[in-house]
Amino acid sequence: KMLASSRQVPMGGYAQMQAGIPRHVQEKSQPQMYTSQVEQPREQRFSPYENNGGTCLAVAGDDYCIVAADSRLSVGYSILSRTTSKISPLTQKCVVASSGCNSDQVALHKLLKFKMKMYAHQHGKEMSAPAIGQMLATTLYGRRFFPFYTFNVVGGLDENGEGCVFSYDAIGCFERLKYTASGTGQALVEPFLDNLVGYKNTDKKPTVSRSCEETLELVKDIFASAGERDIYTGDFVDIYIIQRSGTRYEQFALKKD
């Protein structure tokens, strides 16, 4: 009985040697132990996306719209370019700004301009800003399984000449707002806009709307503040002021470090 019970116990290395099992069989049965970091298995990873930073914002008024974005292009702690624009004019009364992956931004803006030309040839007129907002949403949603890694802002004037702003996520969900922001400095910019443009959580609401020039100075102050805190926002701010008389462009210098 004692002999039968001892055979049921799993045999270790010493017990196998005692049992007369050949050495090469013993080595195969033992798990292989790696002694060097080079010999350990490695898992290769690849991501097609890169967040190149930057901040975009848009503010709509009664008869104007201001769209602005910084021009810094970064990867990690490295600045690749100080003069890369994130804004593309689409019509005389509408522009688009995108933050996120720069290569996807360039591809998306090129695709939008192509669709704008096709629309102009087919209908003999420019697309309105609300129609551009819907077109961008369907374009992003059509790529939802391999999306453009961009966070977009569309600003312009609608058919009535009033300012309109559209905010998006990466797969095309959008809404029309009076102001919005996107990018790495969004968390810094939105509180300014909520307080100074939306007048949220305050009883001191002005009775007169802010003028275009006052809003322009506010946008410059907001970017100067965001550039102090966000390392991916800096160098220059490209500003497009869209009015009924036309669109004009300004550039505002930020700190370079």
Short mmCIF file of C-alpha atoms in Angstrom, two decimals:
data_model
loop_
_atom_site.label_atom_id
_atom_site.label_comp_id
_atom_site.label_asym_id
_atom_site.label_seq_id
_atom_site.Cartn_x
_atom_site.Cartn_y
_atom_site.Cartn_z
CA LYS A 1 0.00 0.00 0.00
CA MET A 2 2.82 2.45 0.78
CA LEU A 3 4.52 1.62 -2.56
CA ALA A 4 1.31 2.21 -4.55
CA SER A 5 0.69 5.61 -2.95
CA SER A 6 4.26 6.79 -3.64
CA ARG A 7 3.87 6.16 -7.39
CA GLN A 8 1.03 8.67 -7.56
CA VAL A 9 3.27 11.55 -6.41
CA PRO A 10 4.64 13.65 -9.34
CA MET A 11 8.38 13.16 -9.72
CA GLY A 12 10.75 16.12 -9.58
CA GLY A 13 14.17 16.37 -11.26
CA TYR A 14 15.97 14.34 -8.59
CA ALA A 15 13.23 11.72 -8.61
CA GLN A 16 13.50 11.41 -12.41
CA MET A 17 17.26 10.84 -12.18
CA GLN A 18 16.65 8.22 -9.56
CA ALA A 19 14.05 6.57 -11.76
CA GLY A 20 16.58 6.20 -14.57
CA ILE A 21 14.97 8.59 -17.10
CA PRO A 22 17.53 9.67 -19.77
CA ARG A 23 19.00 13.17 -19.41
CA HIS A 24 17.79 14.49 -22.82
CA VAL A 25 14.22 13.56 -21.90
CA GLN A 26 14.63 15.39 -18.59
CA GLU A 27 15.86 18.56 -20.39
CA LYS A 28 12.88 18.58 -22.77
CA SER A 29 10.43 18.23 -19.93
CA GLN A 30 11.89 21.23 -18.07
CA PRO A 31 10.67 24.76 -19.09
CA GLN A 32 13.28 26.81 -20.93
CA MET A 33 14.67 29.67 -18.87
CA TYR A 34 15.92 32.81 -20.69
CA THR A 35 19.11 34.25 -19.32
CA SER A 36 19.41 37.35 -21.55
CA GLN A 37 17.11 40.25 -22.42
CA VAL A 38 17.90 39.77 -26.10
CA GLU A 39 16.54 36.26 -26.13
CA GLN A 40 13.14 37.20 -24.74
CA PRO A 41 10.24 37.33 -27.21
CA ARG A 42 9.24 40.82 -28.33
CA GLU A 43 5.85 42.07 -29.48
CA GLN A 44 5.98 44.51 -32.40
CA ARG A 45 3.44 47.32 -32.39
CA PHE A 46 2.53 49.90 -35.03
CA SER A 47 0.07 52.77 -34.90
CA PRO A 48 -0.94 54.65 -38.04
CA TYR A 49 -1.86 57.70 -35.96
CA GLU A 50 0.19 60.46 -34.37
CA ASN A 51 -1.17 63.41 -32.41
CA ASN A 52 0.79 66.42 -33.64
CA GLY A 53 -0.82 68.80 -31.16
CA GLY A 54 -2.21 72.27 -31.72
CA THR A 55 -5.34 74.19 -30.80
CA CYS A 56 -8.24 75.43 -32.91
CA LEU A 57 -11.19 77.62 -31.98
CA ALA A 58 -14.10 79.38 -33.65
CA VAL A 59 -16.46 82.10 -32.42
CA ALA A 60 -19.64 83.17 -34.22
CA GLY A 61 -21.22 86.59 -33.95
CA ASP A 62 -24.31 88.27 -35.32
CA ASP A 63 -22.72 89.05 -38.67
CA TYR A 64 -19.22 87.59 -38.45
CA CYS A 65 -17.26 84.45 -37.59
CA ILE A 66 -13.66 84.15 -36.42
CA VAL A 67 -11.69 80.91 -36.84
CA ALA A 68 -8.18 80.65 -35.42
CA ALA A 69 -5.50 77.98 -34.96
CA ASP A 70 -1.85 77.93 -33.99
CA SER A 71 0.89 76.88 -36.41
CA ARG A 72 3.09 74.59 -34.29
CA LEU A 73 3.64 70.99 -35.44
CA SER A 74 5.01 68.71 -32.70
CA VAL A 75 5.81 65.09 -31.97
CA GLY A 76 6.36 64.39 -28.31
CA TYR A 77 8.77 67.01 -27.00
CA SER A 78 10.12 67.85 -30.48
CA ILE A 79 8.93 70.77 -32.61
CA LEU A 80 8.95 69.73 -36.27
CA SER A 81 7.61 72.98 -37.72
CA ARG A 82 6.62 76.43 -36.50
CA THR A 83 4.71 77.54 -39.59
CA THR A 84 2.32 74.69 -40.46
CA SER A 85 -1.20 76.03 -40.91
CA LYS A 86 -4.15 74.03 -39.59
CA ILE A 87 -6.77 76.12 -41.43
CA SER A 88 -7.97 75.81 -45.02
CA PRO A 89 -10.39 78.28 -46.64
CA LEU A 90 -13.12 76.35 -48.47
CA THR A 91 -15.24 79.23 -49.81
CA GLN A 92 -15.34 82.99 -49.43
CA LYS A 93 -17.55 82.57 -46.38
CA CYS A 94 -16.39 79.30 -44.81
CA VAL A 95 -13.14 77.83 -43.48
CA VAL A 96 -12.20 74.57 -41.74
CA ALA A 97 -9.60 74.08 -39.01
CA SER A 98 -8.29 70.71 -37.83
CA SER A 99 -6.04 69.53 -35.03
CA GLY A 100 -4.68 66.04 -34.42
CA CYS A 101 -2.71 64.01 -36.95
CA ASN A 102 -1.18 66.35 -39.54
CA SER A 103 -1.12 63.81 -42.38
CA ASP A 104 -4.82 63.04 -41.88
CA GLN A 105 -5.57 66.77 -41.73
CA VAL A 106 -3.84 67.38 -45.07
CA ALA A 107 -5.65 64.42 -46.68
CA LEU A 108 -9.04 65.48 -45.28
CA HIS A 109 -8.71 69.12 -46.40
CA LYS A 110 -7.65 67.97 -49.87
CA LEU A 111 -10.70 65.68 -50.08
CA LEU A 112 -13.03 68.49 -48.95
CA LYS A 113 -11.66 70.88 -51.57
CA PHE A 114 -12.17 68.20 -54.24
CA LYS A 115 -15.80 67.75 -53.19
CA MET A 116 -16.26 71.52 -53.21
CA LYS A 117 -15.10 71.69 -56.84
CA MET A 118 -17.40 68.82 -57.82
CA TYR A 119 -20.35 70.64 -56.20
CA ALA A 120 -19.48 73.90 -57.96
CA HIS A 121 -19.32 72.17 -61.37
CA GLN A 122 -22.60 70.32 -60.86
CA HIS A 123 -24.67 73.15 -59.33
CA GLY A 124 -22.94 76.28 -60.62
CA LYS A 125 -22.57 77.85 -57.17
CA GLU A 126 -20.58 77.62 -53.97
CA MET A 127 -21.73 75.39 -51.14
CA SER A 128 -23.13 77.18 -48.10
CA ALA A 129 -21.50 76.88 -44.69
CA PRO A 130 -24.27 74.66 -43.18
CA ALA A 131 -24.06 72.40 -46.24
CA ILE A 132 -20.27 72.16 -45.81
CA GLY A 133 -20.84 71.26 -42.17
CA GLN A 134 -23.12 68.38 -43.18
CA MET A 135 -20.75 67.26 -45.94
CA LEU A 136 -17.84 67.06 -43.49
CA ALA A 137 -19.96 65.00 -41.10
CA THR A 138 -20.85 62.43 -43.78
CA THR A 139 -17.23 62.36 -44.97
CA LEU A 140 -15.96 61.56 -41.48
CA TYR A 141 -18.70 59.01 -40.83
CA GLY A 142 -17.89 57.25 -44.08
CA ARG A 143 -14.42 56.58 -42.69
CA ARG A 144 -15.60 55.53 -39.24
CA PHE A 145 -13.92 52.09 -39.37
CA PHE A 146 -10.53 53.65 -40.14
CA PRO A 147 -11.21 57.29 -39.23
CA PHE A 148 -9.34 60.47 -39.95
CA TYR A 149 -7.56 61.25 -36.66
CA THR A 150 -8.61 64.90 -36.78
CA PHE A 151 -10.76 67.07 -34.55
CA ASN A 152 -12.39 69.63 -36.77
CA VAL A 153 -14.01 73.04 -36.51
CA VAL A 154 -15.99 74.65 -39.32
CA GLY A 155 -16.84 78.33 -39.21
CA GLY A 156 -18.55 80.70 -41.61
CA LEU A 157 -21.72 82.62 -42.45
CA ASP A 158 -25.03 80.95 -43.23
CA GLU A 159 -27.59 81.98 -45.86
CA ASN A 160 -28.87 84.80 -43.63
CA GLY A 161 -25.40 86.25 -43.09
CA GLU A 162 -25.22 85.13 -39.46
CA GLY A 163 -22.14 83.48 -37.99
CA CYS A 164 -22.24 79.70 -37.59
CA VAL A 165 -19.81 77.25 -36.00
CA PHE A 166 -19.83 73.46 -36.21
CA SER A 167 -17.95 71.18 -33.83
CA TYR A 168 -17.05 67.53 -34.60
CA ASP A 169 -15.63 64.40 -33.11
CA ALA A 170 -13.39 62.05 -35.10
CA ILE A 171 -16.25 60.06 -36.72
CA GLY A 172 -18.61 62.83 -37.75
CA CYS A 173 -20.92 63.54 -34.83
CA PHE A 174 -21.44 67.32 -34.96
CA GLU A 175 -23.56 70.19 -33.68
CA ARG A 176 -23.98 73.87 -34.43
CA LEU A 177 -22.72 76.16 -31.68
CA LYS A 178 -21.85 79.78 -31.02
CA TYR A 179 -18.27 78.88 -30.12
CA THR A 180 -16.08 75.81 -29.83
CA ALA A 181 -12.49 74.66 -29.47
CA SER A 182 -10.51 71.51 -30.23
CA GLY A 183 -6.99 70.17 -29.83
CA THR A 184 -4.48 69.84 -27.03
CA GLY A 185 -5.38 73.25 -25.58
CA GLN A 186 -9.12 72.64 -25.55
CA ALA A 187 -9.31 72.20 -21.78
CA LEU A 188 -7.59 75.57 -21.35
CA VAL A 189 -9.59 77.47 -23.99
CA GLU A 190 -13.13 76.25 -23.27
CA PRO A 191 -13.37 77.84 -19.79
CA PHE A 192 -12.47 81.23 -21.29
CA LEU A 193 -15.11 80.84 -23.98
CA ASP A 194 -17.75 79.65 -21.49
CA ASN A 195 -17.17 82.67 -19.28
CA LEU A 196 -16.45 85.46 -21.78
CA VAL A 197 -18.54 84.40 -24.78
CA GLY A 198 -21.25 82.12 -23.39
CA TYR A 199 -21.56 84.04 -20.08
CA LYS A 200 -22.29 80.81 -18.23
CA ASN A 201 -22.72 80.73 -14.43
CA THR A 202 -22.94 84.50 -14.17
CA ASP A 203 -25.71 87.07 -13.73
CA LYS A 204 -23.73 89.88 -15.36
CA LYS A 205 -24.74 89.31 -18.96
CA PRO A 206 -24.17 92.24 -21.30
CA THR A 207 -27.06 93.81 -23.14
CA VAL A 208 -24.98 94.61 -26.25
CA SER A 209 -23.32 91.94 -28.38
CA ARG A 210 -19.54 91.97 -28.69
CA SER A 211 -18.23 93.49 -31.91
CA CYS A 212 -15.97 91.71 -34.37
CA GLU A 213 -12.87 93.66 -33.33
CA GLU A 214 -13.53 93.02 -29.65
CA THR A 215 -13.91 89.30 -30.34
CA LEU A 216 -10.68 89.34 -32.34
CA GLU A 217 -8.76 90.82 -29.38
CA LEU A 218 -10.38 88.22 -27.10
CA VAL A 219 -9.21 85.38 -29.38
CA LYS A 220 -5.65 86.73 -29.29
CA ASP A 221 -5.72 86.92 -25.48
CA ILE A 222 -7.07 83.36 -25.24
CA PHE A 223 -4.30 81.95 -27.42
CA ALA A 224 -1.65 83.90 -25.53
CA SER A 225 -2.92 82.35 -22.31
CA ALA A 226 -3.15 78.82 -23.77
CA GLY A 227 0.40 79.11 -25.13
CA GLU A 228 1.71 79.71 -21.62
CA ARG A 229 0.38 76.36 -20.40
CA ASP A 230 0.23 74.01 -23.40
CA ILE A 231 3.61 73.03 -24.88
CA TYR A 232 1.93 72.00 -28.15
CA THR A 233 0.41 75.46 -28.73
CA GLY A 234 2.70 78.26 -29.80
CA ASP A 235 4.71 80.16 -32.44
CA PHE A 236 1.93 81.83 -34.47
CA VAL A 237 -1.85 82.03 -34.64
CA ASP A 238 -3.54 82.02 -38.04
CA ILE A 239 -6.80 83.98 -37.82
CA TYR A 240 -9.55 84.17 -40.44
CA ILE A 241 -12.19 86.88 -39.96
CA ILE A 242 -15.27 86.08 -42.04
CA GLN A 243 -17.75 88.92 -42.66
CA ARG A 244 -20.41 89.74 -45.24
CA SER A 245 -17.92 91.97 -47.05
CA GLY A 246 -15.43 89.08 -47.36
CA THR A 247 -12.76 87.14 -45.51
CA ARG A 248 -9.51 88.59 -44.25
CA TYR A 249 -6.47 86.92 -42.74
CA GLU A 250 -4.29 87.96 -39.81
CA GLN A 251 -1.32 86.36 -38.09
CA PHE A 252 -0.59 86.84 -34.40
CA ALA A 253 2.79 85.90 -32.92
CA LEU A 254 3.01 83.76 -29.79
CA LYS A 255 6.02 82.76 -27.68
CA LYS A 256 8.50 80.47 -29.44
CA ASP A 257 9.49 78.25 -26.47
#
